[in-house]
Coordinates of C-alpha atoms in Angstrom, one line a residue:
Chain A
M212 CA -20.6 -25.4 22.7
A213 CA -20.5 -23.1 19.7
L214 CA -17.2 -22.3 18.1
L215 CA -18.1 -18.7 17.6
E216 CA -20.7 -16.8 19.4
V217 CA -21.7 -13.2 18.6
R218 CA -23.9 -11.4 21.1
D219 CA -25.6 -8.1 20.4
L220 CA -22.8 -7.0 18.1
K221 CA -22.9 -3.3 17.2
V222 CA -20.6 -1.4 14.9
H223 CA -21.4 2.3 14.6
F224 CA -19.4 4.8 12.5
P225 CA -19.5 8.4 13.7
I226 CA -20.6 11.1 11.3
K227 CA -18.4 14.1 11.8
G228 CA -19.8 17.5 11.0
G229 CA -20.1 21.1 12.0
I230 CA -17.4 23.7 12.6
L231 CA -15.6 21.8 15.3
N232 CA -15.8 18.5 13.5
R233 CA -17.9 17.0 16.3
T234 CA -19.7 13.8 16.1
V235 CA -23.2 14.7 14.9
G236 CA -24.6 11.2 14.5
H237 CA -23.9 7.6 13.9
I238 CA -24.2 5.2 10.9
K239 CA -25.4 2.0 12.4
A240 CA -23.6 -0.4 10.1
V241 CA -24.3 -3.3 12.4
D242 CA -27.0 -2.9 14.9
G243 CA -27.5 -5.7 17.4
V244 CA -26.6 -8.9 15.7
N245 CA -26.7 -12.3 17.5
F246 CA -25.6 -15.6 16.2
S247 CA -23.5 -18.7 16.9
I248 CA -21.7 -21.1 14.6
E249 CA -21.1 -24.8 15.4
Q250 CA -17.8 -26.4 14.7
G251 CA -17.6 -27.7 11.1
K252 CA -20.7 -25.9 9.9
T253 CA -21.1 -23.1 7.3
Y254 CA -23.1 -20.1 8.4
G255 CA -24.3 -17.8 5.6
L256 CA -24.8 -14.1 6.0
V257 CA -26.9 -12.6 3.2
G258 CA -28.0 -9.1 2.4
E259 CA -27.9 -6.4 -0.1
S260 CA -24.9 -4.1 -0.4
G261 CA -24.6 -1.8 2.6
S262 CA -26.5 -4.1 4.8
G263 CA -23.6 -4.6 7.2
K264 CA -22.7 -8.2 6.4
S265 CA -19.1 -7.5 5.5
T266 CA -18.7 -5.2 8.5
T267 CA -19.9 -8.0 10.7
G268 CA -17.2 -10.2 9.4
K269 CA -14.5 -7.6 9.7
A270 CA -15.5 -6.7 13.2
I271 CA -15.2 -10.3 14.3
I272 CA -11.7 -10.6 12.8
G273 CA -10.6 -7.2 14.2
L274 CA -10.5 -5.0 11.1
E275 CA -13.3 -2.8 12.5
Q276 CA -13.7 -1.4 16.0
I277 CA -16.7 -3.0 17.8
T278 CA -18.9 -0.4 19.4
E279 CA -20.8 -2.7 21.6
G280 CA -21.5 -6.4 22.1
Q281 CA -19.5 -9.5 22.6
V282 CA -17.6 -11.9 20.4
I283 CA -16.8 -15.2 22.0
F284 CA -14.5 -17.6 20.2
N285 CA -13.9 -21.0 21.6
G286 CA -15.0 -19.8 25.0
E287 CA -12.8 -16.8 25.0
D288 CA -13.9 -13.2 24.8
I289 CA -12.2 -11.6 21.8
T290 CA -14.3 -8.5 21.6
S291 CA -11.6 -5.9 21.9
I292 CA -8.7 -5.9 19.6
K293 CA -6.3 -6.2 22.5
N294 CA -7.8 -9.5 23.4
K295 CA -7.1 -10.9 20.0
T296 CA -3.9 -12.4 21.0
K297 CA -1.5 -14.0 18.5
D298 CA -2.9 -17.5 19.2
I299 CA -6.5 -16.5 18.5
R300 CA -5.6 -14.5 15.4
K301 CA -4.0 -17.7 14.1
D302 CA -7.3 -19.6 14.5
I303 CA -9.4 -17.1 12.6
Q304 CA -8.5 -16.3 9.0
M305 CA -10.2 -14.4 6.2
I306 CA -10.7 -14.9 2.5
F307 CA -11.2 -11.5 0.8
Q308 CA -13.7 -10.5 -1.8
D309 CA -11.3 -9.0 -4.3
P310 CA -8.6 -11.5 -5.5
Y311 CA -6.9 -8.6 -7.3
S312 CA -6.3 -6.2 -4.4
S313 CA -5.9 -8.8 -1.6
L314 CA -2.6 -10.1 -2.9
N315 CA 0.4 -7.8 -2.8
P316 CA 1.4 -7.2 -6.4
R317 CA 5.1 -6.9 -5.5
K318 CA 5.4 -10.3 -3.8
R319 CA 5.9 -13.7 -5.2
V320 CA 3.5 -16.5 -4.4
L321 CA 6.0 -18.0 -2.0
D322 CA 6.2 -14.8 0.0
I323 CA 2.4 -14.3 0.0
I324 CA 1.6 -17.8 1.2
A325 CA 4.6 -18.0 3.6
E326 CA 3.7 -14.7 5.3
P327 CA 1.5 -16.2 8.0
L328 CA 4.0 -19.1 8.5
R329 CA 6.8 -16.6 9.0
N330 CA 4.7 -14.8 11.6
Y331 CA 3.7 -17.8 13.7
E332 CA 6.0 -20.7 12.9
K333 CA 9.8 -20.7 13.0
L334 CA 10.6 -22.8 9.9
T335 CA 13.8 -23.1 8.0
K336 CA 13.8 -21.9 4.4
N337 CA 13.4 -25.4 3.1
E338 CA 10.6 -26.5 5.5
E339 CA 8.8 -23.3 4.6
K340 CA 9.1 -24.0 0.9
Q341 CA 7.9 -27.5 1.5
R342 CA 4.8 -26.3 3.3
V343 CA 4.1 -23.8 0.5
Y344 CA 4.3 -26.6 -2.1
E345 CA 1.9 -28.7 0.0
L346 CA -0.6 -25.8 0.2
L347 CA -0.3 -25.1 -3.5
E348 CA -1.0 -28.8 -4.2
L349 CA -4.0 -28.7 -1.9
V350 CA -5.5 -25.7 -3.8
G351 CA -4.6 -27.2 -7.1
L352 CA -1.9 -25.0 -8.4
T353 CA 1.3 -26.1 -10.0
P354 CA 4.6 -26.1 -8.0
E355 CA 6.1 -23.6 -10.5
S356 CA 3.6 -21.0 -9.3
I357 CA 5.8 -20.4 -6.3
W358 CA 8.0 -18.0 -8.1
K359 CA 5.3 -16.2 -10.0
F360 CA 3.7 -12.9 -9.2
P361 CA 0.0 -12.5 -8.6
H362 CA -0.7 -10.7 -11.9
Q363 CA 0.5 -13.9 -13.8
F364 CA -2.6 -15.7 -12.6
S365 CA -6.3 -15.6 -13.5
G366 CA -8.9 -14.5 -11.0
G367 CA -9.9 -18.0 -9.9
Q368 CA -6.2 -19.0 -9.5
R369 CA -5.6 -15.8 -7.4
Q370 CA -8.5 -16.6 -5.2
R371 CA -7.0 -20.1 -4.7
I372 CA -3.8 -18.4 -3.6
G373 CA -5.9 -16.4 -1.1
V374 CA -7.4 -19.6 0.2
A375 CA -4.0 -21.2 0.5
R376 CA -2.8 -18.3 2.5
A377 CA -5.9 -18.5 4.7
I378 CA -5.5 -22.2 5.5
A379 CA -1.8 -22.1 5.9
L380 CA -2.0 -21.9 9.7
K381 CA -4.7 -24.5 9.9
P382 CA -7.3 -22.1 11.3
K383 CA -10.6 -23.2 13.0
L384 CA -12.7 -20.5 11.5
I385 CA -12.6 -18.9 8.1
I386 CA -14.5 -15.7 7.4
A387 CA -15.2 -15.8 3.6
D388 CA -16.2 -12.3 2.6
E389 CA -17.9 -12.7 -0.8
P390 CA -15.2 -15.0 -1.9
V391 CA -16.6 -15.6 -5.4
S392 CA -18.5 -12.5 -6.3
A393 CA -15.5 -11.1 -8.2
L394 CA -15.2 -14.3 -10.2
D395 CA -16.6 -15.6 -13.4
V396 CA -19.6 -17.8 -13.0
S397 CA -17.8 -20.8 -14.4
V398 CA -15.0 -20.3 -11.9
Q399 CA -17.3 -19.7 -9.0
A400 CA -18.5 -23.3 -8.8
Q401 CA -14.9 -24.5 -9.0
V402 CA -13.8 -22.4 -6.1
L403 CA -16.9 -23.1 -4.0
N404 CA -16.6 -26.9 -4.5
F405 CA -13.0 -26.7 -3.6
M406 CA -13.9 -24.7 -0.5
Q407 CA -16.3 -27.5 0.5
D408 CA -13.7 -30.1 -0.1
I409 CA -11.1 -28.5 2.2
Q410 CA -13.8 -27.9 4.7
K411 CA -14.3 -31.6 5.0
E412 CA -10.6 -32.3 4.8
L413 CA -9.5 -29.9 7.5
G414 CA -12.7 -29.6 9.6
L415 CA -13.1 -25.9 8.9
T416 CA -15.9 -23.7 10.0
Y417 CA -17.0 -21.0 7.6
L418 CA -18.7 -17.7 8.1
F419 CA -19.9 -17.2 4.5
I420 CA -20.8 -13.7 3.6
S421 CA -22.5 -13.3 0.2
H422 CA -25.3 -11.5 -1.6
D423 CA -25.8 -14.4 -4.0
L424 CA -28.7 -16.6 -2.7
G425 CA -27.8 -19.4 -5.1
V426 CA -24.3 -19.6 -3.8
V427 CA -25.5 -19.5 -0.2
K428 CA -28.0 -22.3 -0.8
H429 CA -25.2 -24.4 -2.2
M430 CA -22.8 -23.8 0.6
C431 CA -24.5 -23.1 3.9
D432 CA -26.2 -25.0 6.7
E433 CA -27.6 -22.0 8.4
I434 CA -28.5 -18.7 6.9
A435 CA -29.2 -15.2 8.2
I436 CA -30.7 -12.4 6.1
M437 CA -29.5 -8.9 7.0
Y438 CA -31.1 -5.6 6.1
R439 CA -29.7 -2.2 7.2
G440 CA -27.6 -3.6 10.0
R441 CA -30.2 -5.8 11.5
Y442 CA -31.3 -9.4 11.1
V443 CA -34.5 -9.9 9.3
E444 CA -34.7 -13.7 9.4
Q445 CA -32.5 -16.5 10.6
G446 CA -32.8 -20.2 10.2
T447 CA -31.6 -23.4 8.6
K448 CA -31.4 -23.6 4.9
D449 CA -34.8 -25.2 4.7
D450 CA -36.4 -22.7 7.0
I451 CA -35.3 -19.8 4.8
F452 CA -35.8 -21.3 1.4
E453 CA -38.9 -23.4 2.0
N454 CA -40.7 -21.3 4.6
P455 CA -39.7 -17.7 4.4
Q456 CA -41.8 -15.6 6.9
H457 CA -40.6 -12.1 6.4
I458 CA -41.7 -10.2 3.4
Y459 CA -38.1 -9.1 2.7
T460 CA -36.9 -12.7 2.6
K461 CA -39.9 -13.7 0.5
R462 CA -39.0 -11.0 -2.1
L463 CA -35.3 -12.0 -2.1
I464 CA -36.2 -15.6 -2.7
A465 CA -38.7 -14.7 -5.4
A466 CA -35.9 -12.9 -7.2
I467 CA -33.9 -16.0 -7.8
P468 CA -34.2 -16.7 -11.5
D469 CA -35.8 -19.9 -12.6
V470 CA -33.8 -22.1 -15.0
N471 CA -36.9 -23.5 -16.7
P472 CA -38.0 -21.0 -19.5
R473 CA -41.5 -22.6 -19.6
N474 CA -42.2 -21.3 -16.1
R475 CA -41.2 -17.8 -17.1
D476 CA -44.7 -16.3 -17.2
K477 CA -45.8 -18.1 -14.0
H478 CA -42.6 -16.9 -12.2
Y479 CA -43.2 -13.4 -13.4
V480 CA -46.8 -13.4 -12.0
F481 CA -45.5 -14.8 -8.7
R482 CA -42.8 -12.1 -8.5
Q483 CA -45.4 -9.4 -9.1
E484 CA -47.6 -10.8 -6.3
V485 CA -44.7 -10.8 -3.9
K486 CA -43.8 -7.3 -4.9
K487 CA -47.4 -6.2 -4.3
E488 CA -47.4 -7.9 -0.9
Y489 CA -44.0 -6.3 0.0
E490 CA -45.2 -2.8 -0.9
Q491 CA -48.5 -3.2 0.9
A492 CA -47.0 -4.7 4.1
Y493 CA -43.8 -2.6 4.2
D494 CA -45.1 -0.3 7.0
E495 CA -46.2 -3.3 8.9
Y496 CA -42.9 -5.1 8.8
F497 CA -40.5 -2.2 9.3
D498 CA -40.6 0.5 11.9
A499 CA -40.8 4.3 11.3
E500 CA -37.1 4.5 10.4
G501 CA -37.4 1.6 7.9
L502 CA -35.5 -0.8 10.2
A503 CA -36.5 -4.4 11.0
F504 CA -38.0 -5.3 14.4
G505 CA -36.5 -7.6 17.0
L506 CA -36.4 -11.3 16.2
K507 CA -39.1 -13.7 17.4
D508 CA -38.8 -17.5 17.6
I509 CA -41.0 -19.4 15.2
S510 CA -39.5 -22.8 15.7
D511 CA -36.3 -24.1 17.4
T512 CA -34.2 -23.0 14.5
H513 CA -36.2 -20.3 12.8
R514 CA -36.3 -16.7 14.0
V515 CA -38.0 -13.9 12.2
A516 CA -38.3 -10.1 12.7
L517 CA -42.1 -10.1 12.8
P518 CA -44.1 -7.0 13.7
E519 CA -45.7 -6.8 17.1
R520 CA -49.3 -7.7 16.6
G521 CA -51.9 -6.6 19.1
Chain B
M1067 CA 11.9 -33.0 -3.9
E1068 CA 15.4 -31.8 -4.3
A1069 CA 15.2 -32.4 -8.0
K1070 CA 11.9 -30.6 -8.2
D1071 CA 13.4 -27.7 -6.3
M1072 CA 16.2 -27.3 -8.8
N1073 CA 13.7 -27.5 -11.7
V1074 CA 11.6 -24.8 -10.2
D1075 CA 14.5 -22.6 -9.3
S1076 CA 15.8 -22.7 -12.9
Q1077 CA 12.5 -21.3 -14.1
V1078 CA 12.8 -18.1 -12.1
L1079 CA 14.6 -16.4 -14.9
K1080 CA 12.0 -17.3 -17.4
S1081 CA 9.0 -16.2 -15.5
E1082 CA 10.5 -12.8 -14.6
S1083 CA 7.7 -10.2 -14.5
P1084 CA 7.8 -6.7 -15.7
S1085 CA 8.4 -5.4 -12.2
G1086 CA 8.6 -1.7 -11.4
L1087 CA 12.3 -1.4 -11.7
R1088 CA 12.2 -3.2 -15.1
I1089 CA 9.6 -0.8 -16.4
L1090 CA 11.7 2.2 -15.3
W1091 CA 14.8 0.8 -17.0
R1092 CA 12.9 0.1 -20.2
E1093 CA 11.6 3.6 -20.3
L1094 CA 15.1 4.9 -19.8
V1095 CA 16.5 2.9 -22.7
K1096 CA 13.6 3.9 -24.9
D1097 CA 14.1 7.6 -24.2
K1098 CA 17.5 8.3 -25.9
L1099 CA 17.9 11.7 -24.3
A1100 CA 17.4 10.3 -20.9
L1101 CA 19.8 7.4 -21.6
F1102 CA 22.4 9.8 -22.9
S1103 CA 21.9 12.0 -19.8
L1104 CA 22.3 9.0 -17.5
I1105 CA 25.6 8.0 -19.2
F1106 CA 26.8 11.6 -19.0
L1107 CA 26.0 11.7 -15.3
I1108 CA 27.7 8.5 -14.6
L1109 CA 30.8 9.5 -16.5
I1110 CA 31.0 12.9 -14.8
T1111 CA 30.5 11.4 -11.4
A1112 CA 33.1 8.7 -12.0
F1113 CA 35.5 11.3 -13.5
V1114 CA 35.3 13.9 -10.7
F1115 CA 35.4 11.3 -8.0
G1116 CA 38.3 9.5 -9.7
I1117 CA 40.4 12.6 -10.4
S1118 CA 39.8 14.3 -7.1
W1119 CA 41.2 11.1 -5.6
I1120 CA 44.6 12.1 -7.1
L1121 CA 44.2 15.9 -6.7
N1122 CA 45.3 17.5 -3.4
Q1123 CA 42.6 19.9 -2.2
D1124 CA 44.9 21.9 0.0
E1125 CA 47.3 22.5 -2.9
I1126 CA 44.6 23.6 -5.2
V1127 CA 43.1 26.1 -2.8
R1128 CA 46.5 27.5 -1.7
V1129 CA 46.8 31.2 -2.7
D1130 CA 49.6 31.8 -5.2
L1131 CA 50.1 35.5 -5.7
F1132 CA 52.5 35.0 -8.7
A1133 CA 49.8 33.5 -10.8
I1134 CA 46.7 35.7 -10.3
N1135 CA 44.0 35.6 -12.9
E1136 CA 46.0 33.8 -15.6
P1137 CA 44.1 32.8 -18.7
P1138 CA 44.0 29.1 -19.7
S1139 CA 47.5 27.8 -20.5
D1140 CA 49.4 24.6 -20.5
E1141 CA 50.1 24.9 -16.8
F1142 CA 46.6 25.8 -15.8
I1143 CA 44.1 24.2 -18.2
L1144 CA 41.4 26.6 -17.2
G1145 CA 43.5 29.4 -15.9
T1146 CA 43.5 30.7 -12.3
D1147 CA 41.3 32.9 -10.1
Y1148 CA 42.1 36.1 -8.2
G1149 CA 44.0 34.1 -5.6
G1150 CA 46.1 32.3 -8.2
R1151 CA 44.2 29.1 -7.6
D1152 CA 43.9 26.5 -10.4
V1153 CA 40.3 26.8 -11.7
F1154 CA 40.3 23.3 -13.3
G1155 CA 41.3 21.7 -10.0
Q1156 CA 38.6 23.7 -8.2
L1157 CA 36.1 22.7 -10.8
I1158 CA 36.8 19.1 -10.3
I1159 CA 36.7 19.3 -6.5
G1160 CA 33.8 21.7 -6.6
T1161 CA 31.7 19.3 -8.8
R1162 CA 32.6 16.5 -6.4
N1163 CA 31.5 18.6 -3.4
S1164 CA 28.3 19.8 -5.1
L1165 CA 27.4 16.3 -6.2
T1166 CA 28.2 14.8 -2.8
I1167 CA 26.0 17.4 -1.1
G1168 CA 23.3 16.8 -3.6
F1169 CA 23.4 13.1 -3.1
L1170 CA 23.6 13.3 0.7
V1171 CA 20.8 15.8 1.0
T1172 CA 18.6 13.7 -1.3
L1173 CA 19.4 10.6 0.6
F1174 CA 18.9 12.0 4.1
S1175 CA 15.8 14.0 3.3
G1176 CA 14.5 10.9 1.4
I1177 CA 15.0 8.6 4.4
I1178 CA 13.4 11.0 6.8
G1179 CA 10.6 11.9 4.4
I1180 CA 9.8 8.3 3.5
V1181 CA 9.7 7.1 7.1
F1182 CA 7.7 10.1 8.3
G1183 CA 5.2 10.0 5.4
V1184 CA 4.6 6.3 5.4
V1185 CA 4.1 6.1 9.2
S1186 CA 1.8 9.1 9.1
G1187 CA -0.2 7.8 6.2
Y1188 CA -0.4 4.2 7.4
F1189 CA -1.7 5.0 10.9
G1190 CA -3.9 7.9 9.9
G1191 CA -6.3 9.5 12.3
H1192 CA -4.9 11.4 15.2
I1193 CA -1.3 10.4 14.6
D1194 CA -1.5 11.6 11.0
N1195 CA -3.1 14.8 12.1
I1196 CA -0.3 15.6 14.6
M1197 CA 2.5 14.6 12.3
M1198 CA 1.0 16.6 9.4
R1199 CA 0.8 19.7 11.7
I1200 CA 4.5 19.3 12.5
L1201 CA 5.2 19.0 8.8
D1202 CA 3.2 22.1 8.1
F1203 CA 5.3 24.0 10.7
F1204 CA 8.5 23.0 8.9
F1205 CA 6.9 24.0 5.6
I1206 CA 6.2 27.5 6.6
L1207 CA 9.7 28.2 7.9
P1208 CA 11.6 30.4 5.5
F1209 CA 14.1 27.9 4.2
I1210 CA 16.8 30.1 2.8
M1211 CA 16.9 32.4 5.7
L1212 CA 17.1 29.6 8.3
V1213 CA 19.9 27.9 6.4
I1214 CA 21.8 31.2 6.3
V1215 CA 21.3 31.6 10.1
F1216 CA 22.4 28.1 10.8
V1217 CA 25.5 28.5 8.6
S1218 CA 26.5 31.6 10.4
L1219 CA 25.9 29.9 13.8
V1220 CA 27.9 26.8 13.2
P1221 CA 31.5 27.8 13.4
S1222 CA 33.1 25.2 11.1
Y1223 CA 31.3 23.0 8.7
N1224 CA 32.1 20.7 5.8
T1225 CA 30.1 19.0 3.1
F1226 CA 28.6 16.6 5.6
T1227 CA 27.4 19.1 8.2
F1228 CA 26.2 21.4 5.4
S1229 CA 24.2 18.5 4.0
L1230 CA 22.6 17.9 7.4
I1231 CA 21.6 21.6 7.7
M1232 CA 20.0 21.5 4.3
T1233 CA 18.3 18.1 5.0
L1234 CA 16.6 19.6 8.1
F1235 CA 14.5 21.8 5.9
S1236 CA 14.0 19.8 2.8
W1237 CA 12.3 16.5 3.8
M1238 CA 8.8 17.8 3.9
G1239 CA 7.9 17.6 0.2
I1240 CA 8.7 13.9 -0.2
A1241 CA 7.0 13.1 3.2
R1242 CA 3.8 14.6 2.0
L1243 CA 3.9 12.8 -1.3
I1244 CA 4.6 9.4 0.4
R1245 CA 1.9 10.0 3.0
S1246 CA -0.8 10.5 0.3
K1247 CA 0.3 7.3 -1.4
A1248 CA 0.5 5.4 1.9
L1249 CA -3.1 6.5 2.7
Q1250 CA -4.2 4.9 -0.5
E1251 CA -2.2 1.7 -0.1
K1252 CA -3.3 0.9 3.4
E1253 CA -6.9 0.8 2.3
L1254 CA -6.2 -2.0 -0.2
D1255 CA -7.1 -5.5 0.9
Y1256 CA -3.5 -6.8 0.8
A1257 CA -2.6 -4.5 3.8
K1258 CA -5.7 -5.7 5.7
A1259 CA -5.0 -9.3 4.8
S1260 CA -1.5 -8.9 6.2
K1261 CA -3.1 -7.7 9.4
T1262 CA -5.3 -10.7 9.7
L1263 CA -2.4 -13.0 9.0
G1264 CA -0.7 -11.6 12.2
S1265 CA 1.9 -9.3 10.7
S1266 CA 2.8 -6.3 12.9
D1267 CA 2.2 -2.8 11.8
I1268 CA 5.9 -2.1 11.4
S1269 CA 6.3 -5.1 9.1
I1270 CA 3.2 -4.2 7.1
I1271 CA 4.6 -0.7 6.6
F1272 CA 8.1 -1.7 5.5
K1273 CA 7.6 -5.1 3.9
Q1274 CA 4.2 -4.8 2.3
V1275 CA 3.4 -1.1 1.7
L1276 CA 6.8 0.3 1.0
P1277 CA 7.7 -2.1 -1.9
N1278 CA 4.5 -0.8 -3.6
I1279 CA 5.7 2.8 -3.6
T1280 CA 9.3 2.2 -4.6
S1281 CA 8.9 3.6 -8.1
L1282 CA 7.4 6.8 -6.8
I1283 CA 10.3 7.1 -4.3
I1284 CA 12.9 6.6 -7.0
V1285 CA 11.3 9.2 -9.3
T1286 CA 10.8 11.8 -6.6
M1287 CA 14.3 11.4 -5.3
T1288 CA 15.8 11.7 -8.7
L1289 CA 13.9 14.9 -9.3
N1290 CA 14.9 16.1 -5.9
L1291 CA 18.6 15.5 -6.7
A1292 CA 18.5 18.1 -9.4
A1293 CA 16.8 20.6 -7.1
N1294 CA 19.3 20.0 -4.4
I1295 CA 22.3 20.5 -6.6
G1296 CA 20.7 23.8 -7.8
L1297 CA 19.9 24.8 -4.2
E1298 CA 23.5 24.2 -3.0
S1299 CA 24.9 26.1 -5.9
G1300 CA 22.6 29.0 -5.1
L1301 CA 23.5 29.1 -1.5
S1302 CA 27.2 29.0 -2.2
F1303 CA 26.8 31.6 -4.8
L1304 CA 25.2 33.9 -2.2
G1305 CA 28.2 33.2 0.1
F1306 CA 26.2 31.1 2.6
G1307 CA 27.2 27.7 1.3
L1308 CA 30.6 26.1 1.7
P1309 CA 33.6 28.3 2.7
E1310 CA 36.1 29.4 0.0
N1311 CA 38.6 26.7 1.0
T1312 CA 36.1 24.1 0.1
P1313 CA 35.2 24.9 -3.4
S1314 CA 31.9 24.0 -5.0
L1315 CA 30.2 24.9 -8.2
G1316 CA 28.4 27.7 -6.5
T1317 CA 31.6 29.4 -5.1
L1318 CA 33.2 29.3 -8.5
L1319 CA 30.1 30.9 -9.9
S1320 CA 30.1 33.6 -7.2
Y1321 CA 33.4 35.0 -8.6
A1322 CA 31.3 36.3 -11.4
T1323 CA 29.8 38.9 -9.0
N1324 CA 33.0 40.9 -9.8
P1325 CA 32.2 42.8 -13.0
Q1326 CA 35.9 42.5 -14.1
T1327 CA 35.7 38.7 -13.8
L1328 CA 32.4 38.6 -15.4
E1329 CA 33.5 40.6 -18.4
H1330 CA 37.1 39.6 -19.0
R1331 CA 37.8 36.4 -17.2
W1332 CA 35.2 34.0 -18.5
W1333 CA 37.4 30.9 -17.7
I1334 CA 36.7 31.3 -14.0
W1335 CA 32.9 31.1 -14.0
M1336 CA 31.8 29.9 -17.4
P1337 CA 32.8 26.2 -17.0
A1338 CA 31.1 26.0 -13.6
A1339 CA 27.9 27.7 -14.9
L1340 CA 27.8 25.3 -17.9
L1341 CA 28.4 22.3 -15.6
I1342 CA 25.6 23.3 -13.3
L1343 CA 23.3 23.7 -16.2
L1344 CA 24.3 20.4 -17.8
L1345 CA 24.1 18.4 -14.5
M1346 CA 20.7 19.7 -13.6
L1347 CA 19.4 19.2 -17.1
A1348 CA 20.8 15.6 -17.2
V1349 CA 19.3 14.7 -13.8
R1350 CA 16.0 16.2 -14.8
N1351 CA 15.9 14.3 -18.1
V1352 CA 16.5 11.0 -16.2
G1353 CA 13.9 12.0 -13.6
E1354 CA 11.3 12.9 -16.2
A1355 CA 11.8 9.6 -18.0
L1356 CA 11.3 7.7 -14.8
R1357 CA 8.2 9.8 -13.9
R1358 CA 6.7 9.0 -17.3
A1359 CA 7.5 5.3 -16.7
T1360 CA 5.3 5.2 -13.6
D1361 CA 2.3 6.4 -15.6
A1362 CA 1.3 3.7 -18.1
R1363 CA -0.5 6.2 -20.4
Q1364 CA 2.6 8.4 -20.9
R1365 CA 5.1 5.5 -21.3
R1366 CA 7.1 5.3 -24.5
G1367 CA 8.9 2.0 -23.8

């Protein structure tokens, strides 16, 4: 059974307008998303900014109201915020995008990492400190860090503190909302590899939200491409990278830069071809509002939003 | 582990960060005028509270018809008023009363305003809407008139009840300020992170958000203190503050409404007027320095 199952998830934000401030329309941030994640796997959610990938993550953990659909975690329905009982909250944690604003600037590292422990576990001061030391060691920070404030750390170190806080309760699922996009490229790899290490060590499941295809390729087992609140293509890593079916996916993958400078011209020609195909076939692949169609099975793992033909 | 603990604990002092309070303090030390004002305030406060401990209020406000309107002499350092009461004694007790009211009103209105503002701002939406309309209602009430009505209605009042009456109509400014700040803070990821970590709304409000707006609170409350001292003096001057047997700086000043006193008996009102001026200026200097400290671009220290 899947650890997390999301069925037809919709998150709509009302647009208020007019004299009486009535709802005049909806922004469909997430519009009918289905997926499931197996225990121990990493599921990547990719899309341009504004495609609704972060909103999906936030809706699952309960930071956004779900308009419609179902979220099932470990066999329990946690769609409404009310159903997110303390025990379930404990099992789902989040790593935030911005390591600068996600740590309270007025708190010491001890207080930051101990916050979830204080909420869920009755520990004595010494046990608590002990646990924080262990977590700091796990994320590779020195024990002295415990008395420091967030601003005394670099971005990468701060993100490690964020990770330490997220794994403090030994959760089952971690929603990583662009965990490295605010970091230096040299630090990105460091944090990503470290995330993979603790995944093996603690048996974590990741919902990995990113706009960086390179990072996603490195991290994920399964990948979904989102565009304007809908899925465009979903499949295993190989399905997406070796056999992209949708023109949007094709164009995204063509945009990944090639490290070999000798191929520069060839790559440029290829990109131009994909661009041409995208522009020509745009009307075919997207409906009148510019949204993707419903998903169709191509193979057991691969689903693509292909146009209805015939 | 124990040894490691000790080692780490000893480093706390070294790795002290420039926290908000520290920045405020540094700015105060850098701004000599503000530092001087602060010392002046502390001295005056200590002096009036210390001396009034010894002085007997009933004795000072007792009418003595044999010593009416006496100029300063050895017996009466600052002379006497039209009831033969010692002006110096009244000045000490009056300053104490005025300061007490100023502090109490600032404290009470601060507490109400902070709680109201931070709750309204944090929850937002309908709760914020309702709470802000209540606040608007209090805002449009004519403050001076209502305080006068209340003072006439309540048969006997002292510094404490008078402070409560003033508090009732002076918490809105700080509430609105704190709300706007809380609206900003709750959108930051650390507040959301706390939520995903299982903290309750109450604990997020008071343990996570509030510490981030302390410097704003300190600054606003300091500046409010000056305003409240002035307000109390104003009301007493108009005769709607404290009764005559509880002197304040305002009651002393109100003697100057008599042209005779104004022209020929400066010792009755001049010291009180100067003291009000100096106190308000001093508090303001400190407040302005603190306000500057919260804005990195204006900082001097």
